[in-house]
Short mmCIF file of C-alpha atoms and ligand atoms in Angstrom, two decimals:
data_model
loop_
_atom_site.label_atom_id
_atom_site.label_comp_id
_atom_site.label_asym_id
_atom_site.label_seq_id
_atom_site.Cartn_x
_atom_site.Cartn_y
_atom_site.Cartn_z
CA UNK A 254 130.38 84.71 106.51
CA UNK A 255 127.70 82.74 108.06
CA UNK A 256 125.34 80.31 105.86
CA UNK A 257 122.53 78.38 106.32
CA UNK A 258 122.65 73.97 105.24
CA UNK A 259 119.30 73.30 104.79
CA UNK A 260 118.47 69.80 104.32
CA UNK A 261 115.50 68.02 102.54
CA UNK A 262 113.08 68.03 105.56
CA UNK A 263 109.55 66.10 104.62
CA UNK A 264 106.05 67.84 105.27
CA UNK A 265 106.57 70.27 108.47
CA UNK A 266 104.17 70.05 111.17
CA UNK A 267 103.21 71.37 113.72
CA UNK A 268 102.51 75.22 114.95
CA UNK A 269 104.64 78.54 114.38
CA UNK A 270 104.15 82.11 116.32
CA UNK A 271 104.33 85.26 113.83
CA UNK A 272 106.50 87.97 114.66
CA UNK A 273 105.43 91.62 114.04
CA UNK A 274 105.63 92.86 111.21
CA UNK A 275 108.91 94.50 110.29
CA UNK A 276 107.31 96.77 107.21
CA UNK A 277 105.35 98.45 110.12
CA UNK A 278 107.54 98.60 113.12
CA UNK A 279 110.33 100.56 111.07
CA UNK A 280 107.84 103.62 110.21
CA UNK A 281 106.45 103.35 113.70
CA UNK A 282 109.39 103.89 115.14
CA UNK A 283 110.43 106.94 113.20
CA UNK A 284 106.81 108.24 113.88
CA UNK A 285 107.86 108.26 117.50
CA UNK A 286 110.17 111.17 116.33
CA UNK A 287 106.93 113.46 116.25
CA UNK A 288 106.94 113.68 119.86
CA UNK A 289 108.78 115.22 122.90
CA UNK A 290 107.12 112.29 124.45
CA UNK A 291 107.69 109.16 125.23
CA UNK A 292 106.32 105.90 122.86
CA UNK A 293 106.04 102.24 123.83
CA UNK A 294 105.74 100.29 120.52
CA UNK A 295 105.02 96.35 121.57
CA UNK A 296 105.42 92.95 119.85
CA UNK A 297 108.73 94.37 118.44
CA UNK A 298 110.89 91.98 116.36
CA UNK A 299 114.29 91.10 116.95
CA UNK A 300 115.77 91.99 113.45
CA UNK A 301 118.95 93.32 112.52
CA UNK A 302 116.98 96.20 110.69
CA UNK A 303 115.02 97.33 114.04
CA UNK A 304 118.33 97.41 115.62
CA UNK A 305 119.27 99.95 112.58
CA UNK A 306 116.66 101.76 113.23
CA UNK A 307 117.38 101.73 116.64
CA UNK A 308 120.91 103.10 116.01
CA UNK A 309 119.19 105.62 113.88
CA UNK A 310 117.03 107.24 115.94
CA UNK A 311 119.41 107.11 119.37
CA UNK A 312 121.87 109.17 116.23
CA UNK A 313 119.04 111.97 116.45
CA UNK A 314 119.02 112.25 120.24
CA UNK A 315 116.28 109.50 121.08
CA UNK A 316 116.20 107.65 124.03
CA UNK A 317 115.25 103.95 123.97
CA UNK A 318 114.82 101.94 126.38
CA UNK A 319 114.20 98.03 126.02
CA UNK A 320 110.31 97.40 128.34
CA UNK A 321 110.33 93.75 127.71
CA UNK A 322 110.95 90.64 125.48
CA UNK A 323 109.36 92.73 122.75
CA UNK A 324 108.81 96.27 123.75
CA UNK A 325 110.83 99.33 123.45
CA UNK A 326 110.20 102.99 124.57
CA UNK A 327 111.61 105.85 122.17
CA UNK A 328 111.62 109.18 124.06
CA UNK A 329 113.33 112.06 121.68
CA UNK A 330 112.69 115.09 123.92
CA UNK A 331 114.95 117.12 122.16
CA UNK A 332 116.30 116.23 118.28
CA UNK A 333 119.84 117.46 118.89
CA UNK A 334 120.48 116.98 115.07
CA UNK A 335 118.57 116.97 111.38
CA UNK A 336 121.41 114.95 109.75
CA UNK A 337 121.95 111.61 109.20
CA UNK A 338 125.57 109.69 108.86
CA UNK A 339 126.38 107.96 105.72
CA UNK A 340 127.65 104.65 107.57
CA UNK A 341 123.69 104.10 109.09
CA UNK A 342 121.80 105.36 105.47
CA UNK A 343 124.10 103.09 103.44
CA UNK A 344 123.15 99.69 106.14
CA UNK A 345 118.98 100.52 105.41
CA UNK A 346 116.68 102.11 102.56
CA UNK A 347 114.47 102.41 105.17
CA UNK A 348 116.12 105.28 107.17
CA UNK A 349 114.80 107.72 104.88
CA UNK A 350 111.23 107.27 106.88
CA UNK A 351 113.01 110.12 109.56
CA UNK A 352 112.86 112.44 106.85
CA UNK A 353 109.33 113.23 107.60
CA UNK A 354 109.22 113.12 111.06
CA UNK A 355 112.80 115.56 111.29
CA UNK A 356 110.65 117.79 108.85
CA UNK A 357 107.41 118.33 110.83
CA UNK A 358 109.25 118.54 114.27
CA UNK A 359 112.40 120.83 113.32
CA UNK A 360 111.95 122.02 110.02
CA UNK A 361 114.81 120.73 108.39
CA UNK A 362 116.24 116.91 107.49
CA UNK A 363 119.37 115.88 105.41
CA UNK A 364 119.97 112.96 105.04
CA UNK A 365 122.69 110.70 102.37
CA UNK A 366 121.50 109.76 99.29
CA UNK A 367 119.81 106.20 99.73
CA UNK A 368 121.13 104.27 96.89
CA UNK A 369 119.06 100.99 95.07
CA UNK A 370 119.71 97.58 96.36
CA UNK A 371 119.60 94.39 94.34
CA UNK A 372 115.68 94.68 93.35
CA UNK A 373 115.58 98.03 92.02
CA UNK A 374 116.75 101.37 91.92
CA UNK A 375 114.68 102.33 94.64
CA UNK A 376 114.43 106.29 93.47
CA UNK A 377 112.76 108.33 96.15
CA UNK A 378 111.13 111.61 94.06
CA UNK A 379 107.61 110.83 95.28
CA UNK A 380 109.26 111.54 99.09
CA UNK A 381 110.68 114.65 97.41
CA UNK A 382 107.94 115.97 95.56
CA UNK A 383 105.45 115.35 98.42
CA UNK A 384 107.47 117.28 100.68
CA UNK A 385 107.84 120.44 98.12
CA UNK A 386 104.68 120.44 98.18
CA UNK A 387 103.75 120.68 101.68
CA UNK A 388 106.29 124.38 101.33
CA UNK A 389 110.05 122.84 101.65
CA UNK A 390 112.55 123.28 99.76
CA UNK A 391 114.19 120.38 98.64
CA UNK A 392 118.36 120.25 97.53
CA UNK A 393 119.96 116.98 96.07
CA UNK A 394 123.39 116.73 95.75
CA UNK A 395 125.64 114.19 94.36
CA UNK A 396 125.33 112.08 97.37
CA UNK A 397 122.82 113.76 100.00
CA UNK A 398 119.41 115.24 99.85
CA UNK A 399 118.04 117.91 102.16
CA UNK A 400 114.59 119.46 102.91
CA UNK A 401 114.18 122.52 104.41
CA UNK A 402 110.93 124.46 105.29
CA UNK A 403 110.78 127.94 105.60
CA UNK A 404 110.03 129.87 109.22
CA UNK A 405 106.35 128.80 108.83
CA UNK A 406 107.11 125.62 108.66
CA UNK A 407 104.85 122.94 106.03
CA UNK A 408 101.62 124.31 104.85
CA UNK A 409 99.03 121.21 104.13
CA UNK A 410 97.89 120.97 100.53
CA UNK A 411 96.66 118.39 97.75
CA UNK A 412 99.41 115.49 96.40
CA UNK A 413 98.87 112.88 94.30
CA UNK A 414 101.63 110.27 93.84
CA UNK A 415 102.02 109.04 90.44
CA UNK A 416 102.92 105.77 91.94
CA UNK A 417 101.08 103.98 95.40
CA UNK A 418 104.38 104.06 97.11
CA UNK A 419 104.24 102.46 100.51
CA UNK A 420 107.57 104.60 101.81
CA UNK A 421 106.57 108.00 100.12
CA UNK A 422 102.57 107.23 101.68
CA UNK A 423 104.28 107.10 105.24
CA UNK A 424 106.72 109.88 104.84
CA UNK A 425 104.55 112.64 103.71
CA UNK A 426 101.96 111.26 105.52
CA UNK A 427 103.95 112.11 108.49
CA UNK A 428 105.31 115.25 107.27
CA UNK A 429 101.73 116.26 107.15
CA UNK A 430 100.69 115.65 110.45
CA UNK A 431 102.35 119.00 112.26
CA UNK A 432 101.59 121.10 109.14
CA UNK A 433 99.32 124.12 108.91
CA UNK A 434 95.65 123.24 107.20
CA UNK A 435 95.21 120.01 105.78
CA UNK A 436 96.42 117.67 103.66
CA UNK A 437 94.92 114.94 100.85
CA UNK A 438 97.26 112.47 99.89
CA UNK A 439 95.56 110.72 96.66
CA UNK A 440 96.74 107.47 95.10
CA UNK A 441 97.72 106.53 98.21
CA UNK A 442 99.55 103.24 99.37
CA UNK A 443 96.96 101.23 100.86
CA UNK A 444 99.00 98.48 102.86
CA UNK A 445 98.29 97.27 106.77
CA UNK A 446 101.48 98.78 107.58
CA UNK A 447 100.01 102.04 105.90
CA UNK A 448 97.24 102.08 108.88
CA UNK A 449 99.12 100.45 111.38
CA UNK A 450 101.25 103.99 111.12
CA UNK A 451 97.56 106.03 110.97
CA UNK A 452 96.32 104.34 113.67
CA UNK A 453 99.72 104.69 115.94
CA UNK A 454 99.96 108.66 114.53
CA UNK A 455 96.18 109.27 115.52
CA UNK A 456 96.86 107.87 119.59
CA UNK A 457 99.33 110.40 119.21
CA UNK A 458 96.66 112.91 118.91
CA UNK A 459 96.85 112.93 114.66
CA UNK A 460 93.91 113.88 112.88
CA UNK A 461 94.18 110.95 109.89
CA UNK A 462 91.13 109.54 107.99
CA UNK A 463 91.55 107.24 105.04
CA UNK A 464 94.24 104.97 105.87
CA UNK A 465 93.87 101.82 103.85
CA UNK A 466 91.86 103.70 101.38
CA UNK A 467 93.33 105.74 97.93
CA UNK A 468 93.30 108.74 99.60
CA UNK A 469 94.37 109.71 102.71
CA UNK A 470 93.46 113.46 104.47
CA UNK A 471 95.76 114.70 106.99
CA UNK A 472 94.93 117.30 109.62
CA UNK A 473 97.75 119.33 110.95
CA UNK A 474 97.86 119.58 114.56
CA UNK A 475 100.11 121.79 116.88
CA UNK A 476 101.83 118.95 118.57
CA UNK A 477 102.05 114.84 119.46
CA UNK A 478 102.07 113.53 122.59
CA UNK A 479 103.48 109.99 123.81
CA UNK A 480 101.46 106.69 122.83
CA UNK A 481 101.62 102.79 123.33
CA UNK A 482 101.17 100.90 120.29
CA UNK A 483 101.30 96.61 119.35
CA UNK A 484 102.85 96.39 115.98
CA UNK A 485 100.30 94.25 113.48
CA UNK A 486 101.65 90.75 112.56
CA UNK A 487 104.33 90.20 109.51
CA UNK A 488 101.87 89.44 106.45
CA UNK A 489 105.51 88.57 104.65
CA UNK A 490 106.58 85.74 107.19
CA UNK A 491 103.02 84.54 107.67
CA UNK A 492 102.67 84.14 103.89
CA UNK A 493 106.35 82.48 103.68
CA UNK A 494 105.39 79.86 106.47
CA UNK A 495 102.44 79.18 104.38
CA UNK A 496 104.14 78.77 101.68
CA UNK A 497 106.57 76.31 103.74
CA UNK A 498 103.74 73.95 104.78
CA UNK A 499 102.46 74.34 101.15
CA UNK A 500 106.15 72.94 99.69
CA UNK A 501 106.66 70.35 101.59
CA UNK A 502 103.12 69.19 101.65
CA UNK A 503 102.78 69.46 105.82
CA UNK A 504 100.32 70.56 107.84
CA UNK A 505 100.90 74.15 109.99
CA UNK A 506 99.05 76.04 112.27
CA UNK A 507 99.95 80.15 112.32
CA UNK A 508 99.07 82.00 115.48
CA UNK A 509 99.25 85.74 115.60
CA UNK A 510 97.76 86.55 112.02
CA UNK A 511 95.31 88.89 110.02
CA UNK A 512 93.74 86.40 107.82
CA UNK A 513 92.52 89.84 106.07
CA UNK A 514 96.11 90.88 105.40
CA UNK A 515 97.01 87.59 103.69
CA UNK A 516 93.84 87.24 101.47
CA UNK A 517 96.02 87.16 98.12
CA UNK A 518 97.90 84.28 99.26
CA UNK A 519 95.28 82.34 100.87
CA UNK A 520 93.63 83.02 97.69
CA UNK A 521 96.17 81.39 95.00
CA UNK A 522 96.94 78.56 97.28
CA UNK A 523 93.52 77.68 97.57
CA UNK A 524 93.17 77.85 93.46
CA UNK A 525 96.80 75.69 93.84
CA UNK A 526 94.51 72.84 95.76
CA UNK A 527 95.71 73.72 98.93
CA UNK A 528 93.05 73.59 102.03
CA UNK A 529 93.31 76.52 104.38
CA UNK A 530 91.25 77.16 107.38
CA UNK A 531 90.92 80.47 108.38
CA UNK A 532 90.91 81.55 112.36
CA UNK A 533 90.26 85.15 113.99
CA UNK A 534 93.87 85.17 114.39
CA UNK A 535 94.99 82.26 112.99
CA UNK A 536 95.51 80.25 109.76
CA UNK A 537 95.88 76.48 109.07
CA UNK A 538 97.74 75.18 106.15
CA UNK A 539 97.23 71.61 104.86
CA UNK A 540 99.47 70.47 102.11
CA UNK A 541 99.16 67.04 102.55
CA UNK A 542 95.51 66.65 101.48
CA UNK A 543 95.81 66.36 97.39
CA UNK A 544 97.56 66.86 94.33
CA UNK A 545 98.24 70.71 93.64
CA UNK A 546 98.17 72.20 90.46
CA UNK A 547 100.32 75.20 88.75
CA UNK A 548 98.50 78.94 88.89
CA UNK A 549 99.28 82.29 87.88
CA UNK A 550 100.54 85.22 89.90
CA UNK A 551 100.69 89.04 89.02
CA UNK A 552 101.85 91.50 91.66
CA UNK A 553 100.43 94.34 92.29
CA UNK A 554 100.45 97.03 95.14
CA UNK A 555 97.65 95.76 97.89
CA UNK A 556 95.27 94.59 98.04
CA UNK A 557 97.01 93.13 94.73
CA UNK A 558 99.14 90.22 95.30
CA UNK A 559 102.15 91.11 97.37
CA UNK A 560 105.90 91.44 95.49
CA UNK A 561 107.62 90.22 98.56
CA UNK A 562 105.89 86.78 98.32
CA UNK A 563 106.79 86.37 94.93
CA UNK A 564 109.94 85.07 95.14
CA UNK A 565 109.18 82.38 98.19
CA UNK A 566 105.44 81.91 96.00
CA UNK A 567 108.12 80.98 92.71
CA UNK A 568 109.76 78.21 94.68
CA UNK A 569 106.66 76.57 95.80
CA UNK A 570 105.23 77.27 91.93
CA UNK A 571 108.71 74.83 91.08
CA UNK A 572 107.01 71.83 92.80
CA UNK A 573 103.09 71.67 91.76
CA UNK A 574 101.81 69.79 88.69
CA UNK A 575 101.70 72.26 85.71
CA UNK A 576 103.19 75.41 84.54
CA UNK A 577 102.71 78.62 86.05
CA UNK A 578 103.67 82.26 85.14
CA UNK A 579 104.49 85.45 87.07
CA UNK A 580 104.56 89.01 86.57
CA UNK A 581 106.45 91.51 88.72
CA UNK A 582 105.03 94.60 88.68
CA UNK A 583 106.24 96.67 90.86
CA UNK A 584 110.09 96.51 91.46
CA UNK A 585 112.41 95.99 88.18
CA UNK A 586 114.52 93.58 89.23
CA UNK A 587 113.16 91.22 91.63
CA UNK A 588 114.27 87.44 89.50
CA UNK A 589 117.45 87.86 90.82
CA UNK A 590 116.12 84.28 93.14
CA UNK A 591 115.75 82.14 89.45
CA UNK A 592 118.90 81.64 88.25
CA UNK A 593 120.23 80.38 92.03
CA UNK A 594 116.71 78.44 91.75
CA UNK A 595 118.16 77.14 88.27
CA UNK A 596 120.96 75.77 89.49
CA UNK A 597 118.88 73.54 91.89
CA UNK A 598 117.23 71.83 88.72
CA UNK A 599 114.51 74.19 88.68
CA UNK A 600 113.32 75.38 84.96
CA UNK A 601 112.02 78.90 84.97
CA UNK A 602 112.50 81.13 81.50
CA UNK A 603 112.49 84.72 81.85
CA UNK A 604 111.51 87.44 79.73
CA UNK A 605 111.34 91.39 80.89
CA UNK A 606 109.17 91.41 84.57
CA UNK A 607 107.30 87.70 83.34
CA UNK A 608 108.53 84.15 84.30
CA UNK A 609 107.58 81.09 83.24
CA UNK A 610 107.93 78.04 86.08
CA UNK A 611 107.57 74.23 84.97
CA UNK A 612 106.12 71.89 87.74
CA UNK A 613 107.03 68.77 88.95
CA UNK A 614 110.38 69.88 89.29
CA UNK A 615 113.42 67.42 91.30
CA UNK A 616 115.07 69.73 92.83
CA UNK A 617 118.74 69.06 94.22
CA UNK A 618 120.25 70.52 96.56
CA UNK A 619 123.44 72.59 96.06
CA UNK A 620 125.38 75.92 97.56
CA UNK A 621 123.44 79.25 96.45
CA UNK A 622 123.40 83.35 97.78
CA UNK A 623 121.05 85.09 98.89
CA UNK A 624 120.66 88.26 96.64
CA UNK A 625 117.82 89.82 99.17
CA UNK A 626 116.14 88.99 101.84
CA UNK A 627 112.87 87.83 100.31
CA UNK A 628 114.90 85.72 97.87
CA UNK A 629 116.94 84.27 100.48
CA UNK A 630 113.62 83.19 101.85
CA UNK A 631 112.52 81.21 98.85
CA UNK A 632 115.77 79.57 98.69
CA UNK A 633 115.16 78.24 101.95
CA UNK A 634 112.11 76.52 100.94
CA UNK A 635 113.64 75.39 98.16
CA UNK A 636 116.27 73.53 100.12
CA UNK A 637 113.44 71.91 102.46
CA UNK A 638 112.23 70.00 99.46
CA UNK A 639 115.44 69.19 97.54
CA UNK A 640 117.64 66.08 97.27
CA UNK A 641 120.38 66.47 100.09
CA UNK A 642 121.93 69.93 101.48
CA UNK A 643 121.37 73.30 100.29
CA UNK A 644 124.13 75.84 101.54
CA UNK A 645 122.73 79.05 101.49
CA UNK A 646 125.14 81.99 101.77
CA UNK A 647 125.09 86.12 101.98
CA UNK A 648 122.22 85.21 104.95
CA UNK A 649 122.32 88.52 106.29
CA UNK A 650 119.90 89.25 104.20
CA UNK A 651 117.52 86.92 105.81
CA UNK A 652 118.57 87.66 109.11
CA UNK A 653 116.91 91.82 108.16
CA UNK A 654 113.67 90.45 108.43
CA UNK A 655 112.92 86.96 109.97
CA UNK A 656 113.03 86.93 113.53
CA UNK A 657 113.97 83.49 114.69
CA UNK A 658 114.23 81.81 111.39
CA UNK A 659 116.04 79.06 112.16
CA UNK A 660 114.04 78.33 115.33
CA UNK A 661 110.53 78.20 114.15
CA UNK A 662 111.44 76.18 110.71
CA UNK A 663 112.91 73.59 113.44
CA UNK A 664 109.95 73.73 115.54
CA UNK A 665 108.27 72.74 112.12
CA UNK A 666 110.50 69.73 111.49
CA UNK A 667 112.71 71.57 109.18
CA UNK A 668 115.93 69.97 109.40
CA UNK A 669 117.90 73.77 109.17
CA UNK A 670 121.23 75.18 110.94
CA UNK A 671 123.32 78.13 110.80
CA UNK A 672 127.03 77.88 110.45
CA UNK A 673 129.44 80.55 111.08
CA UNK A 674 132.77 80.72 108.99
C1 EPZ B 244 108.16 98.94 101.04
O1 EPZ B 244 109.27 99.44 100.31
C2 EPZ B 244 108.66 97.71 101.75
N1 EPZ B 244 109.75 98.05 102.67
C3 EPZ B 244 109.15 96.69 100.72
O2 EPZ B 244 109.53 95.51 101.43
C4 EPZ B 244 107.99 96.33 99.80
O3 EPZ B 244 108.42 95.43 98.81
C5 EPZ B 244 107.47 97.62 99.13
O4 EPZ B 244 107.09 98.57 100.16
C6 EPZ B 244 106.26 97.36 98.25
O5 EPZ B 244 105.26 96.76 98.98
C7 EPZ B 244 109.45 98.65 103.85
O6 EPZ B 244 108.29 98.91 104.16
C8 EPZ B 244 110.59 98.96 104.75
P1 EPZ B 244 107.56 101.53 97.37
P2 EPZ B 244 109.20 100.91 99.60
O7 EPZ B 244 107.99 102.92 97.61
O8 EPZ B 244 108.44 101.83 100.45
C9 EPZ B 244 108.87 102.90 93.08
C10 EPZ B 244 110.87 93.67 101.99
O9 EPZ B 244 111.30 92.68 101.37
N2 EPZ B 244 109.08 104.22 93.68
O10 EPZ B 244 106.11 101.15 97.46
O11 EPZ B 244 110.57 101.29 99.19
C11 EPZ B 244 109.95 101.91 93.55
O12 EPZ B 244 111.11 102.06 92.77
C12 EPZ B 244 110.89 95.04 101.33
O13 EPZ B 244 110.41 93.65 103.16
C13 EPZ B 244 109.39 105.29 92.82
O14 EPZ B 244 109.47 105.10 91.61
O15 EPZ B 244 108.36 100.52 98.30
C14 EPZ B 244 109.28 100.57 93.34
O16 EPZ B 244 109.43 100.18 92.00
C15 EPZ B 244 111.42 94.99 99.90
N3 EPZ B 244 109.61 106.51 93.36
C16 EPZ B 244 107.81 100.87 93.64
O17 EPZ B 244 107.66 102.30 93.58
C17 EPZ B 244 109.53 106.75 94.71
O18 EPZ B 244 109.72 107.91 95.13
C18 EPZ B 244 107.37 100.41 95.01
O19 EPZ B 244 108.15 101.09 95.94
C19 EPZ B 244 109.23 105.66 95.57
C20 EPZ B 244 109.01 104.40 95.03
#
């Protein structure tokens, strides 16, 4: 299996261009499912999870074609099935975002049970319960679930999700958007990725007001026709290579960001002592200016602080003076990163979803796994600032969703290569 060595690598310099985002291309794409029409979606990243999605959706009868460096068209004139194979559900979570789309275009969708990964148990009954109440009826079995809706097809009406979920928010949102009458969606997920997929669904001749908001109302329209769309920067990887000039006390300049959609991290590493200058599209890190000093993080859905920087935040929080905490919120599971952080001389106590991180720690460098992909992240920043050579293994889960990692932390200075077994 291939592995990172990551070596310690003194403050990075220099300047790094974001990718888009990969929590907004993957809906995006199955959105393109909504039409017999052809979509161009641009500033696509080359992840192992858009290729997924890729297989995915050429599995349903789409045609995609590769425009450019970083644009694809999706053309599904005809959906020659509603099911989905075990072998591509089982590779990504994610794949349950057709469900929607195969609902509002052909009625029906069945796809294998999704099962948890290593940060939760990733139940989907928000999906479920959204869609039964749009008029399907819903079946689970012991390993698949299916939705079917009835000759009339889904009838828009009122749901409120008990929870902001960011994948249920896109799925019903667009199993709403070829329904009869309209639909509210209340307690909605509010994420960028939430209104890039409004904004892409409404050039496809949607009727959606509210994105971004707590409550979303859907219009049902007879059909969707093709669109172009630019996918929105990665918030996660611009808040990671933040958090990489922040560890290792450099300076870096980030083109292709929304400052907006990164306010919760400029915020705490501003309150850390860090000095950030904020561009149009573009952010400056400077971690080389002063001491910095321990703070406190809480996640929370947005505009809260974001889960997936936790884990790459918790490294950084390893190195400042002080002691910090942090609270997960919103998966169950997501310290799996602390004990391989632990056995790099880092000394973080757990209790339940809070963690308590001492400062000023030496880190040394030694072999660790990846247990996700966000966690894999944080190891690698780890390993910039320890003693010697981290080996980082199970880096596939990296490789999901950072396009070029390797690349741009060695643009930085980052002294960083892959090895292949
Ligand atoms: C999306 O996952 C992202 N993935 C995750 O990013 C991100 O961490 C998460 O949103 C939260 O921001 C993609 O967009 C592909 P949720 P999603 O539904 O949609 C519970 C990364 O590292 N829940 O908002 O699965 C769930 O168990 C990944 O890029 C239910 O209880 O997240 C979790 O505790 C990791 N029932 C919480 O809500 C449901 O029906 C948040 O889940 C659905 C969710």
């Amino acid at each position: 299996m291939a592995k990172y060595i990551v070596e310690q690598s003194g403050p990075l310099k220099g300047e790094v261009q974001i990718s888009g985002a990969k929590n907004a291309v993957l809906p995006l794409m199955a959105a393109a499912l909504l039409s017999d029409e052809a979509c161009i979606i641009d500033d696509v990243p080359h992840l192992r999870d858009v290729s997924l999605m890729k297989e995915i959706l050429s599995s349903l009868g789409s045609k995609i074609e590769e425009k450019g460096e970083n644009s694809i068209s999706i053309c599904t004139e005809d959906i020659k099935t509603t099911e989905l194979e075990q072998e591509l559900v089982s590779k990504m979570r994610a794949s349950i975002l057709v469900m929607g789309p195969l609902l509002a275009r052909k009625g029906r969708a069945r796809i294998p049970l999704p099962g948890g990964c290593a940060i939760g148990a990733r139940p989907i009954e928000l999906h479920l319960k959204g869609f039964e109440i749009l008029g399907a009826v819903v079946t689970k079995g012991d390993d698949y679930v299916e939705a079917v809706s009835g000759g009339q097809g889904l009838i828009g009406d009122q749901i409120y999700l008990d929870f902001p979920s960011v994948g249920a928010t896109e799925n019903i949102m667009m199993a709403a958007v070829l329904a009869e009458g309209t639909t509210y969606i209340e307690n909605a997920a509010e994420e960028p990725e939430i209104v890039d997929l409004a904004n892409f669904l409404n050039k496809m001749g949607a009727k959606i007001k509210g994105a971004g908001t707590d409550t979303i109302r859907i219009e049902g329209v007879k059909q969707l026709h093709g669109a172009k769309h630019t996918v929105i920067p990665d918030r996660i990887e611009a808040g990671t290579f933040m958090l990489a000039a922040a560890i290792t006390r450099g300076a870096v300049h980030l083109c292709n960001v929304e400052p907006d959609h990164v306010k919760p991290i400029i915020a705490k590493l501003r309150e850390c002592g860090v000095r950030i200058d904020v561009g149009d599209e573009d952010i400056t890190i400077r971690g080389d200016l002063g001491p910095q000093m321990a703070t406190d993080i809480k996640t929370l859905p947005y505009p809260g602080f974001p889960t997936d920087i936790q884990s790459p935040f918790m490294s950084y929080l390893t190195t400042v003076e002080g002691s910090s905490t942090v609270i997960e919120t919103v998966f169950e599971n997501r310290f799996m990163h602390v004990a391989q952080l632990g056995k790099m001389g880092a000394s973080i106590e757990t209790a339940g979803n809070k963690a308590n991180i001492k400062g000023n720690s030496k880190l040394r460098g030694c072999n660790v796994i990846a247990t996700d992909l966000r966690a894999g992240a944080a190891l690698v920043l780890a390993g910039l600032v320890a003693e010697g050579k981290t080996e980082i293994s199970e880096i596939y889960h990296i490789e999901r969703g950072y396009e070029k990692f390797t690349e741009k932390f060695a643009g930085l200075g980052a002294t960083i290569t892959k090895v292949d077994d």
